């Protein structure tokens, strides 16, 4: 069987398209956050957008590596297409990341293994691991943003200004940095990371 007749070929193309779109959606989220003055939130989301773009590149490279004719690939697949207010888009992103790591990429890895493409199966699994972390970050950002606690905590923590480096320990970040006078949207975010099984 020719590679372009396999499920793996189609799954790589779908993954390239999906990750490319995710990267763009996250850039739009970052842009909205920045416009609303949430500079460090925007910077966090920009990093995730970059991650998605790199995932897309890796899937594209795998398609090219096998010498396939890449002219136009017809895909019969649905892709997330939703927007809304900043808080809503953060939740949508968390949900999309969950779908990728819990359903889509495990299925694609299984197809690749069954078709004898162990290296591609491994790639799908590696990307799924990253998407677990992305879901956790977006979930945290959504909850903290909607509850209004991006810049506060129940117990004192260290807050740092991303512009000038000023820092203090408190349960709440300053509204305006006492040193450089930038607004609260420049305070570095505290995003908790938890190890999760994949």
PDB file of C-alpha atoms in Angstrom:
ATOM      1  CA  UNK A   1       0.000   0.000   0.000  1.00  0.00           C
ATOM      2  CA  UNK A   2       1.245   3.461  -0.912  1.00  0.00           C
ATOM      3  CA  UNK A   3       1.801   5.773   2.054  1.00  0.00           C
ATOM      4  CA  UNK A   4      -0.733   8.274   0.710  1.00  0.00           C
ATOM      5  CA  UNK A   5      -3.376   5.537   0.894  1.00  0.00           C
ATOM      6  CA  UNK A   6      -2.892   4.926   4.648  1.00  0.00           C
ATOM      7  CA  UNK A   7      -4.836   6.268   7.614  1.00  0.00           C
ATOM      8  CA  UNK A   8      -1.525   7.574   8.973  1.00  0.00           C
ATOM      9  CA  UNK A   9      -1.066   9.814   5.928  1.00  0.00           C
ATOM     10  CA  UNK A  10      -4.520  11.329   6.392  1.00  0.00           C
ATOM     11  CA  UNK A  11      -4.014  11.627  10.158  1.00  0.00           C
ATOM     12  CA  UNK A  12      -0.742  13.516   9.663  1.00  0.00           C
ATOM     13  CA  UNK A  13      -2.487  15.894   7.257  1.00  0.00           C
ATOM     14  CA  UNK A  14      -5.372  16.383   9.696  1.00  0.00           C
ATOM     15  CA  UNK A  15      -2.894  16.974  12.526  1.00  0.00           C
ATOM     16  CA  UNK A  16      -0.981  19.539  10.475  1.00  0.00           C
ATOM     17  CA  UNK A  17      -4.214  21.395   9.706  1.00  0.00           C
ATOM     18  CA  UNK A  18      -5.470  21.181  13.297  1.00  0.00           C
ATOM     19  CA  UNK A  19      -2.244  22.352  14.909  1.00  0.00           C
ATOM     20  CA  UNK A  20      -1.897  25.177  12.387  1.00  0.00           C
ATOM     21  CA  UNK A  21      -5.393  26.362  13.222  1.00  0.00           C
ATOM     22  CA  UNK A  22      -4.781  26.030  16.963  1.00  0.00           C
ATOM     23  CA  UNK A  23      -1.675  28.181  16.639  1.00  0.00           C
ATOM     24  CA  UNK A  24      -3.697  30.878  14.883  1.00  0.00           C
ATOM     25  CA  UNK A  25      -6.600  30.685  17.351  1.00  0.00           C
ATOM     26  CA  UNK A  26      -4.174  31.085  20.248  1.00  0.00           C
ATOM     27  CA  UNK A  27      -2.548  34.085  18.587  1.00  0.00           C
ATOM     28  CA  UNK A  28      -6.001  35.658  18.404  1.00  0.00           C
ATOM     29  CA  UNK A  29      -6.589  34.904  22.096  1.00  0.00           C
ATOM     30  CA  UNK A  30      -3.227  36.492  22.927  1.00  0.00           C
ATOM     31  CA  UNK A  31      -4.119  39.541  20.874  1.00  0.00           C
ATOM     32  CA  UNK A  32      -7.430  39.946  22.721  1.00  0.00           C
ATOM     33  CA  UNK A  33      -5.688  39.554  26.098  1.00  0.00           C
ATOM     34  CA  UNK A  34      -3.081  42.133  25.160  1.00  0.00           C
ATOM     35  CA  UNK A  35      -5.740  44.623  24.008  1.00  0.00           C
ATOM     36  CA  UNK A  36      -7.446  44.238  27.394  1.00  0.00           C
ATOM     37  CA  UNK A  37      -4.177  44.946  29.221  1.00  0.00           C
ATOM     38  CA  UNK A  38      -3.365  41.355  30.232  1.00  0.00           C
ATOM     39  CA  UNK A  39       0.175  41.440  28.878  1.00  0.00           C
ATOM     40  CA  UNK A  40       1.596  38.444  30.757  1.00  0.00           C
ATOM     41  CA  UNK A  41      -1.512  36.386  30.005  1.00  0.00           C
ATOM     42  CA  UNK A  42      -1.002  37.232  26.321  1.00  0.00           C
ATOM     43  CA  UNK A  43       2.674  36.248  26.508  1.00  0.00           C
ATOM     44  CA  UNK A  44       1.765  32.904  28.094  1.00  0.00           C
ATOM     45  CA  UNK A  45      -0.742  32.145  25.334  1.00  0.00           C
ATOM     46  CA  UNK A  46       1.764  33.221  22.645  1.00  0.00           C
ATOM     47  CA  UNK A  47       4.155  30.531  23.894  1.00  0.00           C
ATOM     48  CA  UNK A  48       1.393  27.931  23.544  1.00  0.00           C
ATOM     49  CA  UNK A  49       0.617  29.233  20.035  1.00  0.00           C
ATOM     50  CA  UNK A  50       4.278  28.780  19.138  1.00  0.00           C
ATOM     51  CA  UNK A  51       4.186  25.218  20.509  1.00  0.00           C
ATOM     52  CA  UNK A  52       1.209  24.412  18.283  1.00  0.00           C
ATOM     53  CA  UNK A  53       2.982  25.834  15.242  1.00  0.00           C
ATOM     54  CA  UNK A  54       6.011  23.645  15.939  1.00  0.00           C
ATOM     55  CA  UNK A  55       3.712  20.604  16.238  1.00  0.00           C
ATOM     56  CA  UNK A  56       2.251  21.495  12.829  1.00  0.00           C
ATOM     57  CA  UNK A  57       5.760  21.757  11.374  1.00  0.00           C
ATOM     58  CA  UNK A  58       6.695  18.312  12.710  1.00  0.00           C
ATOM     59  CA  UNK A  59       3.587  16.735  11.164  1.00  0.00           C
ATOM     60  CA  UNK A  60       4.309  18.463   7.845  1.00  0.00           C
ATOM     61  CA  UNK A  61       7.913  17.239   7.937  1.00  0.00           C
ATOM     62  CA  UNK A  62       6.723  13.664   8.438  1.00  0.00           C
ATOM     63  CA  UNK A  63       4.487  13.955   5.389  1.00  0.00           C
ATOM     64  CA  UNK A  64       7.352  15.316   3.287  1.00  0.00           C
ATOM     65  CA  UNK A  65       9.898  12.833   4.603  1.00  0.00           C
ATOM     66  CA  UNK A  66       8.092   9.966   2.937  1.00  0.00           C
ATOM     67  CA  UNK A  67       8.288  11.525  -0.501  1.00  0.00           C
ATOM     68  CA  UNK A  68       4.581  12.021  -0.875  1.00  0.00           C
ATOM     69  CA  UNK A  69       3.174  14.277  -3.535  1.00  0.00           C
ATOM     70  CA  UNK A  70       1.724  17.073  -1.435  1.00  0.00           C
ATOM     71  CA  UNK A  71      -0.473  19.023  -3.765  1.00  0.00           C
ATOM     72  CA  UNK A  72      -3.939  19.050  -2.288  1.00  0.00           C
ATOM     73  CA  UNK A  73      -5.168  16.659   0.386  1.00  0.00           C
ATOM     74  CA  UNK A  74      -8.913  16.385   0.778  1.00  0.00           C
ATOM     75  CA  UNK A  75      -9.795  16.003   4.447  1.00  0.00           C
ATOM     76  CA  UNK A  76     -13.178  15.115   5.785  1.00  0.00           C
ATOM     77  CA  UNK A  77     -12.758  16.351   9.351  1.00  0.00           C
ATOM     78  CA  UNK A  78     -14.162  18.903  11.743  1.00  0.00           C
ATOM     79  CA  UNK A  79     -11.990  21.568  13.315  1.00  0.00           C
ATOM     80  CA  UNK A  80     -12.777  23.820  16.280  1.00  0.00           C
ATOM     81  CA  UNK A  81     -14.217  27.102  15.123  1.00  0.00           C
ATOM     82  CA  UNK A  82     -15.392  29.125  18.085  1.00  0.00           C
ATOM     83  CA  UNK A  83     -14.827  32.513  19.571  1.00  0.00           C
ATOM     84  CA  UNK A  84     -16.255  34.770  22.212  1.00  0.00           C
ATOM     85  CA  UNK A  85     -15.091  36.765  25.173  1.00  0.00           C
ATOM     86  CA  UNK A  86     -11.569  36.194  26.511  1.00  0.00           C
ATOM     87  CA  UNK A  87     -12.703  33.909  29.345  1.00  0.00           C
ATOM     88  CA  UNK A  88     -14.767  31.793  26.957  1.00  0.00           C
ATOM     89  CA  UNK A  89     -11.926  31.394  24.479  1.00  0.00           C
ATOM     90  CA  UNK A  90      -9.603  30.199  27.255  1.00  0.00           C
ATOM     91  CA  UNK A  91     -12.173  27.536  28.178  1.00  0.00           C
ATOM     92  CA  UNK A  92     -12.643  26.498  24.547  1.00  0.00           C
ATOM     93  CA  UNK A  93      -8.873  26.142  24.208  1.00  0.00           C
ATOM     94  CA  UNK A  94      -8.704  23.909  27.307  1.00  0.00           C
ATOM     95  CA  UNK A  95     -11.520  21.751  25.930  1.00  0.00           C
ATOM     96  CA  UNK A  96      -9.826  21.494  22.518  1.00  0.00           C
ATOM     97  CA  UNK A  97      -6.518  20.476  24.099  1.00  0.00           C
ATOM     98  CA  UNK A  98      -8.312  17.817  26.136  1.00  0.00           C
ATOM     99  CA  UNK A  99      -9.907  16.382  22.995  1.00  0.00           C
ATOM    100  CA  UNK A 100      -6.513  16.226  21.293  1.00  0.00           C
ATOM    101  CA  UNK A 101      -4.649  14.401  24.055  1.00  0.00           C
ATOM    102  CA  UNK A 102      -7.492  12.171  25.263  1.00  0.00           C
ATOM    103  CA  UNK A 103      -9.131  11.149  21.981  1.00  0.00           C
ATOM    104  CA  UNK A 104      -7.539  12.320  18.734  1.00  0.00           C
ATOM    105  CA  UNK A 105      -3.818  11.636  19.131  1.00  0.00           C
ATOM    106  CA  UNK A 106      -4.215   8.295  20.943  1.00  0.00           C
ATOM    107  CA  UNK A 107      -6.427   7.160  18.037  1.00  0.00           C
ATOM    108  CA  UNK A 108      -3.912   8.421  15.470  1.00  0.00           C
ATOM    109  CA  UNK A 109      -1.046   6.706  17.333  1.00  0.00           C
ATOM    110  CA  UNK A 110      -2.993   3.428  17.318  1.00  0.00           C
ATOM    111  CA  UNK A 111      -3.572   3.700  13.553  1.00  0.00           C
ATOM    112  CA  UNK A 112       0.116   4.415  12.945  1.00  0.00           C
ATOM    113  CA  UNK A 113       1.204   1.442  15.071  1.00  0.00           C
ATOM    114  CA  UNK A 114      -1.212  -0.880  13.268  1.00  0.00           C
ATOM    115  CA  UNK A 115       0.122   0.315   9.908  1.00  0.00           C
ATOM    116  CA  UNK A 116       3.743  -0.181  10.997  1.00  0.00           C
ATOM    117  CA  UNK A 117       4.747   3.459  11.484  1.00  0.00           C
ATOM    118  CA  UNK A 118       6.130   3.257  15.012  1.00  0.00           C
ATOM    119  CA  UNK A 119       8.075   6.523  14.653  1.00  0.00           C
ATOM    120  CA  UNK A 120       4.904   8.419  13.729  1.00  0.00           C
ATOM    121  CA  UNK A 121       2.973   6.720  16.539  1.00  0.00           C
ATOM    122  CA  UNK A 122       5.693   7.941  18.925  1.00  0.00           C
ATOM    123  CA  UNK A 123       5.347  11.479  17.528  1.00  0.00           C
ATOM    124  CA  UNK A 124       1.582  11.494  18.124  1.00  0.00           C
ATOM    125  CA  UNK A 125       2.174  10.317  21.702  1.00  0.00           C
ATOM    126  CA  UNK A 126       4.798  12.998  22.358  1.00  0.00           C
ATOM    127  CA  UNK A 127       2.504  15.737  21.091  1.00  0.00           C
ATOM    128  CA  UNK A 128      -0.331  14.346  23.237  1.00  0.00           C
ATOM    129  CA  UNK A 129       1.893  14.691  26.316  1.00  0.00           C
ATOM    130  CA  UNK A 130       2.400  18.382  25.563  1.00  0.00           C
ATOM    131  CA  UNK A 131      -1.321  18.862  25.018  1.00  0.00           C
ATOM    132  CA  UNK A 132      -1.984  17.546  28.548  1.00  0.00           C
ATOM    133  CA  UNK A 133       0.125  20.422  29.865  1.00  0.00           C
ATOM    134  CA  UNK A 134      -1.570  22.888  27.514  1.00  0.00           C
ATOM    135  CA  UNK A 135      -4.987  21.826  28.798  1.00  0.00           C
ATOM    136  CA  UNK A 136      -3.854  22.378  32.407  1.00  0.00           C
ATOM    137  CA  UNK A 137      -2.516  25.851  31.573  1.00  0.00           C
ATOM    138  CA  UNK A 138      -5.624  26.939  29.676  1.00  0.00           C
ATOM    139  CA  UNK A 139      -7.869  25.499  32.390  1.00  0.00           C
ATOM    140  CA  UNK A 140      -5.974  27.424  35.070  1.00  0.00           C
ATOM    141  CA  UNK A 141      -6.011  30.643  33.015  1.00  0.00           C
ATOM    142  CA  UNK A 142      -9.749  30.324  32.370  1.00  0.00           C
ATOM    143  CA  UNK A 143     -10.593  29.715  36.038  1.00  0.00           C
ATOM    144  CA  UNK A 144      -8.278  32.435  37.372  1.00  0.00           C
ATOM    145  CA  UNK A 145      -9.437  34.938  34.769  1.00  0.00           C
ATOM    146  CA  UNK A 146     -13.162  34.334  35.243  1.00  0.00           C
ATOM    147  CA  UNK A 147     -12.838  34.394  39.042  1.00  0.00           C
ATOM    148  CA  UNK A 148     -10.708  37.546  38.903  1.00  0.00           C
ATOM    149  CA  UNK A 149      -7.773  35.935  40.712  1.00  0.00           C
ATOM    150  CA  UNK A 150      -5.009  36.042  38.091  1.00  0.00           C
ATOM    151  CA  UNK A 151      -3.132  38.428  40.365  1.00  0.00           C
ATOM    152  CA  UNK A 152      -4.150  37.209  43.815  1.00  0.00           C
ATOM    153  CA  UNK A 153      -3.701  34.100  45.943  1.00  0.00           C
ATOM    154  CA  UNK A 154      -5.077  32.747  49.226  1.00  0.00           C
ATOM    155  CA  UNK A 155      -1.582  32.588  50.725  1.00  0.00           C
ATOM    156  CA  UNK A 156       1.267  35.051  50.187  1.00  0.00           C
ATOM    157  CA  UNK A 157       3.355  34.439  47.064  1.00  0.00           C
ATOM    158  CA  UNK A 158       6.110  36.335  45.273  1.00  0.00           C
ATOM    159  CA  UNK A 159       4.852  38.748  42.617  1.00  0.00           C
ATOM    160  CA  UNK A 160       7.336  40.038  40.028  1.00  0.00           C
ATOM    161  CA  UNK A 161       6.933  42.859  37.537  1.00  0.00           C
ATOM    162  CA  UNK A 162       7.793  41.555  34.063  1.00  0.00           C
ATOM    163  CA  UNK A 163       8.923  45.031  33.016  1.00  0.00           C
ATOM    164  CA  UNK A 164      11.356  46.164  35.710  1.00  0.00           C
ATOM    165  CA  UNK A 165      11.815  43.141  37.978  1.00  0.00           C
ATOM    166  CA  UNK A 166      10.298  44.739  41.093  1.00  0.00           C
ATOM    167  CA  UNK A 167       8.997  42.061  43.439  1.00  0.00           C
ATOM    168  CA  UNK A 168       7.102  41.668  46.660  1.00  0.00           C
ATOM    169  CA  UNK A 169       5.426  38.866  48.579  1.00  0.00           C
ATOM    170  CA  UNK A 170       1.731  39.278  49.281  1.00  0.00           C
ATOM    171  CA  UNK A 171      -1.701  37.723  48.685  1.00  0.00           C
ATOM    172  CA  UNK A 172      -2.360  40.290  45.937  1.00  0.00           C
ATOM    173  CA  UNK A 173      -0.248  41.919  43.267  1.00  0.00           C
ATOM    174  CA  UNK A 174      -0.102  45.705  43.024  1.00  0.00           C
ATOM    175  CA  UNK A 175      -2.470  47.615  40.759  1.00  0.00           C
ATOM    176  CA  UNK A 176       0.414  49.774  39.486  1.00  0.00           C
ATOM    177  CA  UNK A 177       4.054  48.798  39.924  1.00  0.00           C
ATOM    178  CA  UNK A 178       5.600  51.132  42.513  1.00  0.00           C
ATOM    179  CA  UNK A 179       8.910  51.144  40.622  1.00  0.00           C
ATOM    180  CA  UNK A 180       8.153  51.452  36.881  1.00  0.00           C
ATOM    181  CA  UNK A 181       4.458  52.415  37.091  1.00  0.00           C
ATOM    182  CA  UNK A 182       3.215  49.735  34.680  1.00  0.00           C
ATOM    183  CA  UNK A 183      -0.209  48.291  35.316  1.00  0.00           C
ATOM    184  CA  UNK A 184      -1.089  44.966  36.899  1.00  0.00           C
ATOM    185  CA  UNK A 185      -1.342  43.225  33.530  1.00  0.00           C
ATOM    186  CA  UNK A 186       2.474  43.075  33.503  1.00  0.00           C
ATOM    187  CA  UNK A 187       2.751  41.017  36.698  1.00  0.00           C
ATOM    188  CA  UNK A 188       4.239  37.575  36.030  1.00  0.00           C
ATOM    189  CA  UNK A 189       1.596  34.852  36.319  1.00  0.00           C
ATOM    190  CA  UNK A 190       1.841  31.952  38.761  1.00  0.00           C
ATOM    191  CA  UNK A 191       0.679  28.896  36.840  1.00  0.00           C
ATOM    192  CA  UNK A 192       0.721  25.700  38.887  1.00  0.00           C
ATOM    193  CA  UNK A 193       1.939  22.581  37.093  1.00  0.00           C
ATOM    194  CA  UNK A 194       0.825  19.125  38.050  1.00  0.00           C
ATOM    195  CA  UNK A 195       2.195  15.853  36.791  1.00  0.00           C
ATOM    196  CA  UNK A 196      -0.483  13.872  35.043  1.00  0.00           C
ATOM    197  CA  UNK A 197      -0.364  10.357  33.687  1.00  0.00           C
ATOM    198  CA  UNK A 198      -0.620   9.877  29.967  1.00  0.00           C
TER     199      UNK A 198
END
